PDB file of C-alpha atoms in Angstrom:
ATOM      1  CA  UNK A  10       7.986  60.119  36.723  1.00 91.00           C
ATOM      2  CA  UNK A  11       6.076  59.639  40.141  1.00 93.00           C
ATOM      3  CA  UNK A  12       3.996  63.087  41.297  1.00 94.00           C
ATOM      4  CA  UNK A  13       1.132  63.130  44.293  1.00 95.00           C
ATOM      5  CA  UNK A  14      -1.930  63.796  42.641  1.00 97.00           C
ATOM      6  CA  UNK A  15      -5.537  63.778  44.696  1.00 98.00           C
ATOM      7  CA  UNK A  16      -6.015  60.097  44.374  1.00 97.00           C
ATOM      8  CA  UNK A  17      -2.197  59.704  45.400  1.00 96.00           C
ATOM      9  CA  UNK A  18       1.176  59.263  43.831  1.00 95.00           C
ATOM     10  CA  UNK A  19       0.811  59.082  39.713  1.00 95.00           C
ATOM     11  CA  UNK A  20       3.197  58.566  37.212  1.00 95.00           C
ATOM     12  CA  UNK A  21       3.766  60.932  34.302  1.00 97.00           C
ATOM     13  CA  UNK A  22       5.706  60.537  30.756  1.00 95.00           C
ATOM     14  CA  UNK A  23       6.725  61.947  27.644  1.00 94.00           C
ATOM     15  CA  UNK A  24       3.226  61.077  25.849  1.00 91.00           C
ATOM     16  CA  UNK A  25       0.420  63.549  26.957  1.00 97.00           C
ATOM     17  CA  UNK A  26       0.152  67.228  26.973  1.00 98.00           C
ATOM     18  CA  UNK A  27       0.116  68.458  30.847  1.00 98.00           C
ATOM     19  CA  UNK A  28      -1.592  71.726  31.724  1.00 98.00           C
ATOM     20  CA  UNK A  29      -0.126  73.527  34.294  1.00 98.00           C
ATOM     21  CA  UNK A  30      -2.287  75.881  35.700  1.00 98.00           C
ATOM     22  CA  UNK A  31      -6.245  75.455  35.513  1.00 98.00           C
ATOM     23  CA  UNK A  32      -8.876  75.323  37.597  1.00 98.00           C
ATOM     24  CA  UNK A  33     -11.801  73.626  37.861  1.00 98.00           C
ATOM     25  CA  UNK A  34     -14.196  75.563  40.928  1.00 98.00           C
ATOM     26  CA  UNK A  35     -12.759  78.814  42.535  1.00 98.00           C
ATOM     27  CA  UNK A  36     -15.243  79.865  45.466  1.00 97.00           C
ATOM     28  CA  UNK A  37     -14.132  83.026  47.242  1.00 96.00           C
ATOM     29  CA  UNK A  38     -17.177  81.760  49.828  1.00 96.00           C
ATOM     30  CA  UNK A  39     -14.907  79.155  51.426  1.00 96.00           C
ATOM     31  CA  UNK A  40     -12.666  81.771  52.503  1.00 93.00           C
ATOM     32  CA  UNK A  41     -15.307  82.753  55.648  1.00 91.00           C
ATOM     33  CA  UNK A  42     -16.858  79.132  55.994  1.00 92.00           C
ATOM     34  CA  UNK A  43     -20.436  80.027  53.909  1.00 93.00           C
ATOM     35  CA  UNK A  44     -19.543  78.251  50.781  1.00 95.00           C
ATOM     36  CA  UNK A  45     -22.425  75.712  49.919  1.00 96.00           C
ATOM     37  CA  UNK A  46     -21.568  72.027  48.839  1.00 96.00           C
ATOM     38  CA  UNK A  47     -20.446  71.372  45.305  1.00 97.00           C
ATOM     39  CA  UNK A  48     -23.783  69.919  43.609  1.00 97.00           C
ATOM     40  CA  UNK A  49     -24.011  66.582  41.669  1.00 98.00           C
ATOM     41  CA  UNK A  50     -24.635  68.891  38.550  1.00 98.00           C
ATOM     42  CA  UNK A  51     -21.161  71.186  38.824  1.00 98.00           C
ATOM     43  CA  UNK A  52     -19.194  68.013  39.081  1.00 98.00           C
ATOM     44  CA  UNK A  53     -20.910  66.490  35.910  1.00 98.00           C
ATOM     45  CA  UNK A  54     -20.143  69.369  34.213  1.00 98.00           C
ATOM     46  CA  UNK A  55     -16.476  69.251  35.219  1.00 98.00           C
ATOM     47  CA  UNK A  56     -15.911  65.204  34.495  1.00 98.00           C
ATOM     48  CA  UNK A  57     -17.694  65.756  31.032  1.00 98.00           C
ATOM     49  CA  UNK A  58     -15.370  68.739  30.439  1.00 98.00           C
ATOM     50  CA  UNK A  59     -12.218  66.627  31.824  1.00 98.00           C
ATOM     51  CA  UNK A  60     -12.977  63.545  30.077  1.00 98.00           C
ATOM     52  CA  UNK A  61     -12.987  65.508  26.785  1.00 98.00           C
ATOM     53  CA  UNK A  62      -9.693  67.174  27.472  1.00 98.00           C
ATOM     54  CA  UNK A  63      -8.308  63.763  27.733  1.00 98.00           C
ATOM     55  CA  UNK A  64      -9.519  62.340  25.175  1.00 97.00           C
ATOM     56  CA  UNK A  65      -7.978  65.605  22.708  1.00 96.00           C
ATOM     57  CA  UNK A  66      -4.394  64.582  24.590  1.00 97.00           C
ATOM     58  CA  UNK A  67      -4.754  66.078  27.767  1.00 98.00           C
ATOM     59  CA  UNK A  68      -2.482  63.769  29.928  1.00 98.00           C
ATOM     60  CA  UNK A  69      -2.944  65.350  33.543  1.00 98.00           C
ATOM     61  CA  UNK A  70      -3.787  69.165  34.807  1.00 98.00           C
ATOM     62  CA  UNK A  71      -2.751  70.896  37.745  1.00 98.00           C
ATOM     63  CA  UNK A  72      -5.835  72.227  39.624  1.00 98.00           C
ATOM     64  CA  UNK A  73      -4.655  76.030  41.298  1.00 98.00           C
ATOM     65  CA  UNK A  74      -7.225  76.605  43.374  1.00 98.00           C
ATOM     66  CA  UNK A  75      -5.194  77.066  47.085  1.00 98.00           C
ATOM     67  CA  UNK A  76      -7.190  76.387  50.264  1.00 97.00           C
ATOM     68  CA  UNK A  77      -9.732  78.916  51.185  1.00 96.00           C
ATOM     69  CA  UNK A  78     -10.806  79.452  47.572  1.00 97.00           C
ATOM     70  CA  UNK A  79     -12.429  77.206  46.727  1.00 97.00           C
ATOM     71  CA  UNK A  80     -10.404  73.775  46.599  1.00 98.00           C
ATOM     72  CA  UNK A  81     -12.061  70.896  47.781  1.00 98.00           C
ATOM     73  CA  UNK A  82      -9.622  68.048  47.692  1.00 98.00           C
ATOM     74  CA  UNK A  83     -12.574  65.355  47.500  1.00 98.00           C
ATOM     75  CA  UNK A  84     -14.341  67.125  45.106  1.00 98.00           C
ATOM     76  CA  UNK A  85     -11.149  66.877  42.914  1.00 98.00           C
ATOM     77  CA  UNK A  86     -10.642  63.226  43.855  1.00 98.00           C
ATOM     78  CA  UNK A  87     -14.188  62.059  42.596  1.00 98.00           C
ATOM     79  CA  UNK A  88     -13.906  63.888  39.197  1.00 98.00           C
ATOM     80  CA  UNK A  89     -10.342  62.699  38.673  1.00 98.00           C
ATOM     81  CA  UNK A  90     -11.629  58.979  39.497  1.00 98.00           C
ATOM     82  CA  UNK A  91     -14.816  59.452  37.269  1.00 98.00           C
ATOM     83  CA  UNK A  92     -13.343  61.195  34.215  1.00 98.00           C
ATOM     84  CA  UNK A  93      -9.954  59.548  34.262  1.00 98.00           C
ATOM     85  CA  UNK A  94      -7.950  62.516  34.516  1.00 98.00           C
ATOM     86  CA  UNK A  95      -5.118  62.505  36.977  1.00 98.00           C
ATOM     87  CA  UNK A  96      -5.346  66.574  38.754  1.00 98.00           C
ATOM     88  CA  UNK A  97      -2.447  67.470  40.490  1.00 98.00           C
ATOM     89  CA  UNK A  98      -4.101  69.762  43.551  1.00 98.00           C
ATOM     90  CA  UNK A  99      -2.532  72.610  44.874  1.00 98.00           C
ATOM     91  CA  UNK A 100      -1.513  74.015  48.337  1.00 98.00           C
ATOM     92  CA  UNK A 101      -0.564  77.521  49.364  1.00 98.00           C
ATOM     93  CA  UNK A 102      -2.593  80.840  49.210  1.00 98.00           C
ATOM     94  CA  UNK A 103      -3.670  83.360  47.039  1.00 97.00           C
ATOM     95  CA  UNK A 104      -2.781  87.706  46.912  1.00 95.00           C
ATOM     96  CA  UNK A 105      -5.056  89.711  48.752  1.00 94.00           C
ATOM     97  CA  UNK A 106      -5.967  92.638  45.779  1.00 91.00           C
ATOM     98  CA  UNK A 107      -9.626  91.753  46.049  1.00 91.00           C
ATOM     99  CA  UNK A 108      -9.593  90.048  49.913  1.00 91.00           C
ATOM    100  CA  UNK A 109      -7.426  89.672  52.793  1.00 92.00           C
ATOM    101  CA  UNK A 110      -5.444  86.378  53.479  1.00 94.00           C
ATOM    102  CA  UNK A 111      -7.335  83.271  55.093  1.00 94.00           C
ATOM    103  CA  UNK A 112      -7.964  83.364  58.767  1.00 92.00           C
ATOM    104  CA  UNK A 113      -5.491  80.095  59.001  1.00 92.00           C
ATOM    105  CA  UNK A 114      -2.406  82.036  56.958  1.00 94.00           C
ATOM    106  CA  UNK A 115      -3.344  85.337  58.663  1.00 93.00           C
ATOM    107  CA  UNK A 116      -3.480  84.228  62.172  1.00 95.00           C
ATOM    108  CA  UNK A 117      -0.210  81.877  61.736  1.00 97.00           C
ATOM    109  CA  UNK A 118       3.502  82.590  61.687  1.00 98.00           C
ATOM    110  CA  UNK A 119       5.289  82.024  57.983  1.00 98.00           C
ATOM    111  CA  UNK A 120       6.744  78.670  59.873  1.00 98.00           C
ATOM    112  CA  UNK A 121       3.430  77.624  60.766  1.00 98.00           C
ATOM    113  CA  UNK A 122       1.729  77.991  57.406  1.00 98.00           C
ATOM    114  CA  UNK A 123       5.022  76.877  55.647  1.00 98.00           C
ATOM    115  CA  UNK A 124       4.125  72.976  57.755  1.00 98.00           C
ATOM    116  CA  UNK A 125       0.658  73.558  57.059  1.00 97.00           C
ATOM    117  CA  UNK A 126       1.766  73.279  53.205  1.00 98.00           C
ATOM    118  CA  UNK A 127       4.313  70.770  53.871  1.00 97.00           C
ATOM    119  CA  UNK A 128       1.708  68.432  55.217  1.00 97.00           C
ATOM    120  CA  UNK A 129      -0.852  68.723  52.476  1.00 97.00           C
ATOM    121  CA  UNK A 130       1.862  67.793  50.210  1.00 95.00           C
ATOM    122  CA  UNK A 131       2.512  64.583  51.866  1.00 86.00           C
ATOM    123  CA  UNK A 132      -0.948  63.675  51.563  1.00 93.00           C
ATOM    124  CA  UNK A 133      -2.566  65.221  48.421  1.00 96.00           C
ATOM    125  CA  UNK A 134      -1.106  68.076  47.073  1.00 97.00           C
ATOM    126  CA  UNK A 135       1.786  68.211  44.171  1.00 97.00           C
ATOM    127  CA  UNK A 136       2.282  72.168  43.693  1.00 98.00           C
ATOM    128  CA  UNK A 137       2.709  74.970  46.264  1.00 98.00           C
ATOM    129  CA  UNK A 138       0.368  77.754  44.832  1.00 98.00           C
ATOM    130  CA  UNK A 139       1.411  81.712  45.716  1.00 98.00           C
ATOM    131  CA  UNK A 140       0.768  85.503  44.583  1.00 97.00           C
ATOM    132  CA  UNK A 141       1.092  88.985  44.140  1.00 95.00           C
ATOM    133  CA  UNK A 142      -1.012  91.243  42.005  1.00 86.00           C
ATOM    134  CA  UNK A 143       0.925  94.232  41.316  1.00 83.00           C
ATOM    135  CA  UNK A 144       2.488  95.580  44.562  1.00 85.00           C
ATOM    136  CA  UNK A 145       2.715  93.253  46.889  1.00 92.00           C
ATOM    137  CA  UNK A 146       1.262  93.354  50.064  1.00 94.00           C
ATOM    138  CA  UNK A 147       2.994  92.335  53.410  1.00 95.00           C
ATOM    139  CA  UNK A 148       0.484  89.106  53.606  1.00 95.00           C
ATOM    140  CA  UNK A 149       1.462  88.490  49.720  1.00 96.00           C
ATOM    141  CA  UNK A 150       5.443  88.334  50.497  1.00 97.00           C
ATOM    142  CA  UNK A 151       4.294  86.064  54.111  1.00 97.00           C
ATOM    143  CA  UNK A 152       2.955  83.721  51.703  1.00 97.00           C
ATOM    144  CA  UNK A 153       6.051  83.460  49.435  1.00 98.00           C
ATOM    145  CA  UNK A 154       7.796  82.994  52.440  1.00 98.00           C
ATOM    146  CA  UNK A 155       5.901  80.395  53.517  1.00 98.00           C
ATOM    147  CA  UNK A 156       5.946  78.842  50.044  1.00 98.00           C
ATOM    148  CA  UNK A 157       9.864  78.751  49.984  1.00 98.00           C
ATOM    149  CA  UNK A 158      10.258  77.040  53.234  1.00 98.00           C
ATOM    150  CA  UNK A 159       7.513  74.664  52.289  1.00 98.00           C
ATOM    151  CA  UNK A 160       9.569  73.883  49.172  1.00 97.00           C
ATOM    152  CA  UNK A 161      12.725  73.591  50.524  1.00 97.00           C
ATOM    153  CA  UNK A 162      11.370  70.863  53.714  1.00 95.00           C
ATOM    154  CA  UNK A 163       9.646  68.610  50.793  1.00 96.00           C
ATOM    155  CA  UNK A 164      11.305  69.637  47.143  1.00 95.00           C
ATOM    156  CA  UNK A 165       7.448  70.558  45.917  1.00 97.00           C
ATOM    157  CA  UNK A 166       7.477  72.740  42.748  1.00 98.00           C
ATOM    158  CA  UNK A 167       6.362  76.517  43.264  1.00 98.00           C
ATOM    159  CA  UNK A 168       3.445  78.231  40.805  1.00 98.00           C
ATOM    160  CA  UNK A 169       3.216  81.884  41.530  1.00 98.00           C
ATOM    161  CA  UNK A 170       0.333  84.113  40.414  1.00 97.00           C
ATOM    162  CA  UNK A 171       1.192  87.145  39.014  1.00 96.00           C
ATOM    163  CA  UNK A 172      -1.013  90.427  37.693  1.00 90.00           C
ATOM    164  CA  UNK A 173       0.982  93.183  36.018  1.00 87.00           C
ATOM    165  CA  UNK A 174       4.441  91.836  36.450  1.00 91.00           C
ATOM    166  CA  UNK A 175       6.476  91.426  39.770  1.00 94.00           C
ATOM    167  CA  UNK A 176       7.659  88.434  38.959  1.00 96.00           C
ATOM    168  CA  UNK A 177      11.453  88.965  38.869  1.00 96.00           C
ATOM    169  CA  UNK A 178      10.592  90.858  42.229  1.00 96.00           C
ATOM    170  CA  UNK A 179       9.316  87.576  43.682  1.00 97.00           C
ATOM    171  CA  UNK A 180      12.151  85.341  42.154  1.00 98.00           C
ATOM    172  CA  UNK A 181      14.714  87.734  44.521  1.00 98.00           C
ATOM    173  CA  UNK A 182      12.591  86.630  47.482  1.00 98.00           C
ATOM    174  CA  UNK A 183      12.342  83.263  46.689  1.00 98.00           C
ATOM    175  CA  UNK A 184      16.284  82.643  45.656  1.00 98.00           C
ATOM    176  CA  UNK A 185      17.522  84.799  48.661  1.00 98.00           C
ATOM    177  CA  UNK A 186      15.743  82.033  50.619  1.00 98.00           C
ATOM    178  CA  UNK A 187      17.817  79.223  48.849  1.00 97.00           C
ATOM    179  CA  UNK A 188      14.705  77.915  46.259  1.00 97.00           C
ATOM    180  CA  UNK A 189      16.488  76.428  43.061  1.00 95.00           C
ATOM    181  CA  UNK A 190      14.130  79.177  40.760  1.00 98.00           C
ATOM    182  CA  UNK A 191      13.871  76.376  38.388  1.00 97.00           C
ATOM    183  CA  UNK A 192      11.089  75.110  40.734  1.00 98.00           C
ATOM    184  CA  UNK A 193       9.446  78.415  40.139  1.00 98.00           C
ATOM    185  CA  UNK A 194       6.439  78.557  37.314  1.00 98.00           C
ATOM    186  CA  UNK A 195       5.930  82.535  37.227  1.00 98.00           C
ATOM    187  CA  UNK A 196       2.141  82.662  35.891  1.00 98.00           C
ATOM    188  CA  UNK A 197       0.185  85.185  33.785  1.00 97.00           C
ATOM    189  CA  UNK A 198       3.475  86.181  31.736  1.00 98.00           C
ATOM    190  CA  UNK A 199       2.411  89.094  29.415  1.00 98.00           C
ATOM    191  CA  UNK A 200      -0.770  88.360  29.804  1.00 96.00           C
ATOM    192  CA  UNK A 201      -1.194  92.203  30.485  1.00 94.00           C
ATOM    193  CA  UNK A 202       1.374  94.961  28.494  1.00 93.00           C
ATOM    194  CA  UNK A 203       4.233  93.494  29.734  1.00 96.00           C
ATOM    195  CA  UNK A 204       6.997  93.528  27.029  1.00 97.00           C
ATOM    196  CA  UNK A 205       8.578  90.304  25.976  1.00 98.00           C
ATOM    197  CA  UNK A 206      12.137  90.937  27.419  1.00 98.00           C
ATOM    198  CA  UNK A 207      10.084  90.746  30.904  1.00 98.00           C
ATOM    199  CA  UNK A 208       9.574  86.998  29.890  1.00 98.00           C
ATOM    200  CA  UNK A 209      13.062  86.910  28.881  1.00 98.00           C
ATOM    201  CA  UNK A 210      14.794  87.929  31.937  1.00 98.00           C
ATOM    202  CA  UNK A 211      12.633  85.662  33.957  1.00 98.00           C
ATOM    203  CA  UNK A 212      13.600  83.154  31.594  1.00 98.00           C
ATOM    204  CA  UNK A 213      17.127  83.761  31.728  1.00 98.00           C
ATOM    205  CA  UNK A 214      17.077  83.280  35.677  1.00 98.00           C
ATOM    206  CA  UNK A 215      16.102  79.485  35.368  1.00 98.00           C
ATOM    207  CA  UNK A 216      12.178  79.873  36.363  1.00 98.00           C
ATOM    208  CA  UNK A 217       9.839  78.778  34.154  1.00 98.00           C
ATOM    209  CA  UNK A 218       7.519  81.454  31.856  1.00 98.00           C
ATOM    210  CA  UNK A 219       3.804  80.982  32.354  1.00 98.00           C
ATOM    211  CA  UNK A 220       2.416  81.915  28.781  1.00 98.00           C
ATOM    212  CA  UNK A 221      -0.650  80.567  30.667  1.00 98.00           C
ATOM    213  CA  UNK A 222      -3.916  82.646  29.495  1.00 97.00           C
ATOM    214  CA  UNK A 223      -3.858  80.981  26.382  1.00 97.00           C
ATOM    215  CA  UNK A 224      -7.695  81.529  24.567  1.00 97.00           C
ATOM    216  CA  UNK A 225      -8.441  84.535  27.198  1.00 96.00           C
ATOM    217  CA  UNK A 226     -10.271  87.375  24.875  1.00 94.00           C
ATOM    218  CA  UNK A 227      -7.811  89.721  26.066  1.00 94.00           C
ATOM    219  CA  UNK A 228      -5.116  88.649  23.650  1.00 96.00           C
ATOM    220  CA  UNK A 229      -5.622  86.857  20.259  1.00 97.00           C
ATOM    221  CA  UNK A 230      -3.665  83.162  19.689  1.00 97.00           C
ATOM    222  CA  UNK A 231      -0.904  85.413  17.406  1.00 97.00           C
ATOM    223  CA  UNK A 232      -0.229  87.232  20.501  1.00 98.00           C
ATOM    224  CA  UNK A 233       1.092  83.961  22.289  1.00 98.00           C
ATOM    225  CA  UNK A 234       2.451  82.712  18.970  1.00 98.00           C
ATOM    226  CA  UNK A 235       4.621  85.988  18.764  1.00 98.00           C
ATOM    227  CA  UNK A 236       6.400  85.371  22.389  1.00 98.00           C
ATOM    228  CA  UNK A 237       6.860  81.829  21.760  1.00 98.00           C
ATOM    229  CA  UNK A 238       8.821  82.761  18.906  1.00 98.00           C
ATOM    230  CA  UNK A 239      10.718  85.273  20.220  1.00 98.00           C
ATOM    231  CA  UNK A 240      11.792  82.693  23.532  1.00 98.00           C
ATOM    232  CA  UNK A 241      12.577  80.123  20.997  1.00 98.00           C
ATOM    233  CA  UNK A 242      15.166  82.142  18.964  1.00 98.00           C
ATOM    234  CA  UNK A 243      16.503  83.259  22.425  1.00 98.00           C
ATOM    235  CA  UNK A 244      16.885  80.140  23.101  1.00 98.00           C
ATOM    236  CA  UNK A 245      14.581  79.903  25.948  1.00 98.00           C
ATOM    237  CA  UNK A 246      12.024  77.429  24.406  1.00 98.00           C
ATOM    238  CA  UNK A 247      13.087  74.651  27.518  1.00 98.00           C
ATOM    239  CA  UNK A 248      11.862  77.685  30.025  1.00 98.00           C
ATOM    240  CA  UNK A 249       8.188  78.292  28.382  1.00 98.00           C
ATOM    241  CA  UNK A 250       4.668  76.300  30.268  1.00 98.00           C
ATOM    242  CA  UNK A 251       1.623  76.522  28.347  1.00 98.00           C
ATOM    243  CA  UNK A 252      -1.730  76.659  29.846  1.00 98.00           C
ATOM    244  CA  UNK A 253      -5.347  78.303  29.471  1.00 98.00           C
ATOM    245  CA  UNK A 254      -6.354  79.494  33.333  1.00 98.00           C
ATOM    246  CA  UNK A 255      -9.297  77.866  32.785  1.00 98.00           C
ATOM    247  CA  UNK A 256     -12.345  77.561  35.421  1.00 98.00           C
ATOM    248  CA  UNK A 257     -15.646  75.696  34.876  1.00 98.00           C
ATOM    249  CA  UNK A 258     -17.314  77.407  37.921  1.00 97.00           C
ATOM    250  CA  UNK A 259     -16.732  81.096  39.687  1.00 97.00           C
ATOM    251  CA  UNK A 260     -17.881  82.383  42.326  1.00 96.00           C
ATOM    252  CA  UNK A 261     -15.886  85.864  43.578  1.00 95.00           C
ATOM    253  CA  UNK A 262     -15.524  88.874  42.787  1.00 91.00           C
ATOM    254  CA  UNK A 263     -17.090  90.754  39.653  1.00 90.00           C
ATOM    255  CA  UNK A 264     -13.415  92.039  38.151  1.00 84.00           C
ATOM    256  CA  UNK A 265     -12.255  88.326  38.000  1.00 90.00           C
ATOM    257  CA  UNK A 266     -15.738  86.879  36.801  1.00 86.00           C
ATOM    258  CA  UNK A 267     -16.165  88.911  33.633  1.00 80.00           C
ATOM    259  CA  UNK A 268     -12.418  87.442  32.321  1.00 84.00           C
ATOM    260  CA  UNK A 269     -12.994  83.906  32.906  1.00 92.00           C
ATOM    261  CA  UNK A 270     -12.382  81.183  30.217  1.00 94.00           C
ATOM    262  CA  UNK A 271     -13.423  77.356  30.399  1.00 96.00           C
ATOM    263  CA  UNK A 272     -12.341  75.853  27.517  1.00 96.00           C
ATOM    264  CA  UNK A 273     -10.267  72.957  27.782  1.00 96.00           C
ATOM    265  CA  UNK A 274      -9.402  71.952  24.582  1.00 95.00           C
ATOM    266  CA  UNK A 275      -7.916  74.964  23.373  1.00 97.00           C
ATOM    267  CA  UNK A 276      -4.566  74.616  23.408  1.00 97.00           C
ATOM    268  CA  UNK A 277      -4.419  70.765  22.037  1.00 96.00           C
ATOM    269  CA  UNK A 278      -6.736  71.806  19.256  1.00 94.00           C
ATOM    270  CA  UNK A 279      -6.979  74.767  17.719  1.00 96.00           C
ATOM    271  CA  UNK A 280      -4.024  76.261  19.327  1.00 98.00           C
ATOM    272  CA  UNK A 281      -1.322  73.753  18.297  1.00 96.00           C
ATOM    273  CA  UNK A 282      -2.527  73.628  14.575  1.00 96.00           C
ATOM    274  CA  UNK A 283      -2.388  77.324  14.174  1.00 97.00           C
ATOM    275  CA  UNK A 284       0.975  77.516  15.909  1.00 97.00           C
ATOM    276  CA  UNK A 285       2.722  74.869  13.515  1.00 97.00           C
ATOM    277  CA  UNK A 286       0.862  77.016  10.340  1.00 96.00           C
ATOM    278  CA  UNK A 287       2.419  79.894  11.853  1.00 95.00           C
ATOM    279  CA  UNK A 288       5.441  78.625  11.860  1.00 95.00           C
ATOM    280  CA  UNK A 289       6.198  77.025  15.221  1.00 97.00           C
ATOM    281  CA  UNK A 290       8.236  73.943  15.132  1.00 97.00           C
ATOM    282  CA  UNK A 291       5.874  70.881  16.301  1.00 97.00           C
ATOM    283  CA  UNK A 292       9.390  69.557  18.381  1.00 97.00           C
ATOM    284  CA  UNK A 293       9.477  73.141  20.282  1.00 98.00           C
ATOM    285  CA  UNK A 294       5.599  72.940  21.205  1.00 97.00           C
ATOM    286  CA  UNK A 295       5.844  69.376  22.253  1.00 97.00           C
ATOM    287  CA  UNK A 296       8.941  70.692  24.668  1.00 98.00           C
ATOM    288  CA  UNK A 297       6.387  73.268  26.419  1.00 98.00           C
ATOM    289  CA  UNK A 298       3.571  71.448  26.589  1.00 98.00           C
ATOM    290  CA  UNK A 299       5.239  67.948  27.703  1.00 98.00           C
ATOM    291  CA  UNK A 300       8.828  68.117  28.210  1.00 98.00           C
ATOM    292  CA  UNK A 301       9.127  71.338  30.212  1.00 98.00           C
ATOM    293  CA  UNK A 302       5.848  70.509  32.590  1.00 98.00           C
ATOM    294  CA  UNK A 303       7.390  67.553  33.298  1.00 97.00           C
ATOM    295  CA  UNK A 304      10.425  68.924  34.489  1.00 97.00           C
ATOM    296  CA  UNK A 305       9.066  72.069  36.519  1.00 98.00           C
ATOM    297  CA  UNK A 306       6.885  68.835  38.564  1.00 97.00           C
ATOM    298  CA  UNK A 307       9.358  66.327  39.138  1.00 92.00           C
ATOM    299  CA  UNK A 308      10.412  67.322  43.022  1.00 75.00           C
ATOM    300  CA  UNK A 309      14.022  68.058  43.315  1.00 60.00           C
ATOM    301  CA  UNK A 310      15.983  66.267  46.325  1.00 45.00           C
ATOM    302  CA  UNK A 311      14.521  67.417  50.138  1.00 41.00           C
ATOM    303  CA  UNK A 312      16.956  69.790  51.518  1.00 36.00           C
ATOM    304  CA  UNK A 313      18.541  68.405  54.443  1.00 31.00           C
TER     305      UNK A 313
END
């Protein structure tokens, strides 16, 4: 399978784990123009880290860092090149809980951004990256907006950040504007108190669950282990993404900082052997940790 990744189009199979939603430097800096270059020794630390990952299985990752936050497209090109690790990058924006929107989204109609994400994703970009955290704010919904034409003009998949649920609240937005929801990663799934059956109905709408905090110290690995389970015997193991929200470097604000995680390895490691002791079928992870990224990434046909 063919995908655009920052050193251009890729191809993918049925062989490697892919991890759907990391990221290697967020910078809340670049949002007003002051953020500094990214030094020699950040992007050692980031090919050392990446070039470990794939050697424990790690096939590709998707990088969702959206412009203004940090994402530096060449950046991501020279550590993909020098560790060997394809990085999908990511277009889009990000919620405004702790900042308003970039001056380009702010300042631009939803028709305007939605090309300005259409044309990064004929040139280096493979995901369209959104939000909300809780409520959403009229900027948040602009950006879905934006996100849905984007994906219906090129066929792009859609990964939305979410804090606190709101994700069946964005799935209405996104399939009254015509998205096929099974384009739609919903991130962060019960990564706060939501209750499994929020998974579940997500699920059950054709997006994709993000069980995507996977190592955080907010919940333990049974935690993860105990949804999985429960989405498998619904029969919703072909709707369940795995991932860690890593970042190697932050820079933002102090209520994101002090929950960061960087390690890479996690979930091919330690995770995966403790899932199969607890009882996890080795077929079933396989599905969401090849099968089913592979899926949500493959673009659908460009709506004519």
């Amino acid at each position: 399978m063919t995908v655009m990744s920052v050193t251009g189009p890729i191809e993918l199979d049925d062989r490697g784990t892919i991890l759907p939603h990391e990221h290697l430097v967020i910078d809340y800096r670049q949002k007003v123009g002051s953020s500094p270059p990214i030094s020699t020794a950040v992007e050692d630390e980031c090919v050392a880290v990446l070039a470990d990952a794939r050697a424990a299985g790690v096939q590709a990752i998707v990088d969702c860092t959206p412009p203004g936050y940090g994402r530096d497209v060449a950046f991501l090109r020279s550590v993909s090149l020098r560790s060997g690790m394809p990085i999908i990058a990511s277009t889009g924006t990000f919620c405004e809980q702790w900042s308003p929107q970039p001056a380009w989204v702010r300042d631009a109609s939803v028709e305007e951004v939605a090309e300005g994400f259409a044309a990064e994703l004929g040139r280096s970009c493979g995901v369209i990256k959104v939000a909300t955290s809780g409520a959403p704010t009229p900027g948040d919904l602009d950006g879905l907006r934006a996100a849905a034409l984007a994906h219906l003009q090129t066929g792009a998949p859609i990964v939305s950040h979410t804090t606190g649920g709101f994700g069946s609240e964005q799935l209405d937005l996104f399939e009254e504007a015509g998205v096929e929801l099974g384009k739609v990663l919903v991130s962060h799934v019960c990564a706060d108190d939501e209750p499994v059956d929020y998974a579940i109905a997500i699920a059950r709408r054709g997006a994709y669950v993000g069980f995507d905090r996977i190592g955080h110290a907010a919940h333990p690995d049974a935690h993860w282990f105990s949804l999985i389970r429960r989405l498998i015997d619904e029969g919703l193991a072909d709707r369940v993404l795995l991932s860690h929200d890593s970042v190697q470097r932050f820079t933002g604000p102090d209520a994101i900082a002090g929950h960061t995680f960087s390690n890479l390895r996690h979930l091919t490691t330690t995770f995966t052997q403790l899932a199969i002791a607890n009882g996890i079928a080795a077929q079933e992870l396989h599905r969401m940790i090849v099968s089913n990224p592979l899926a949500w990434l493959a673009p659908n046909r460009v709506a004519q």
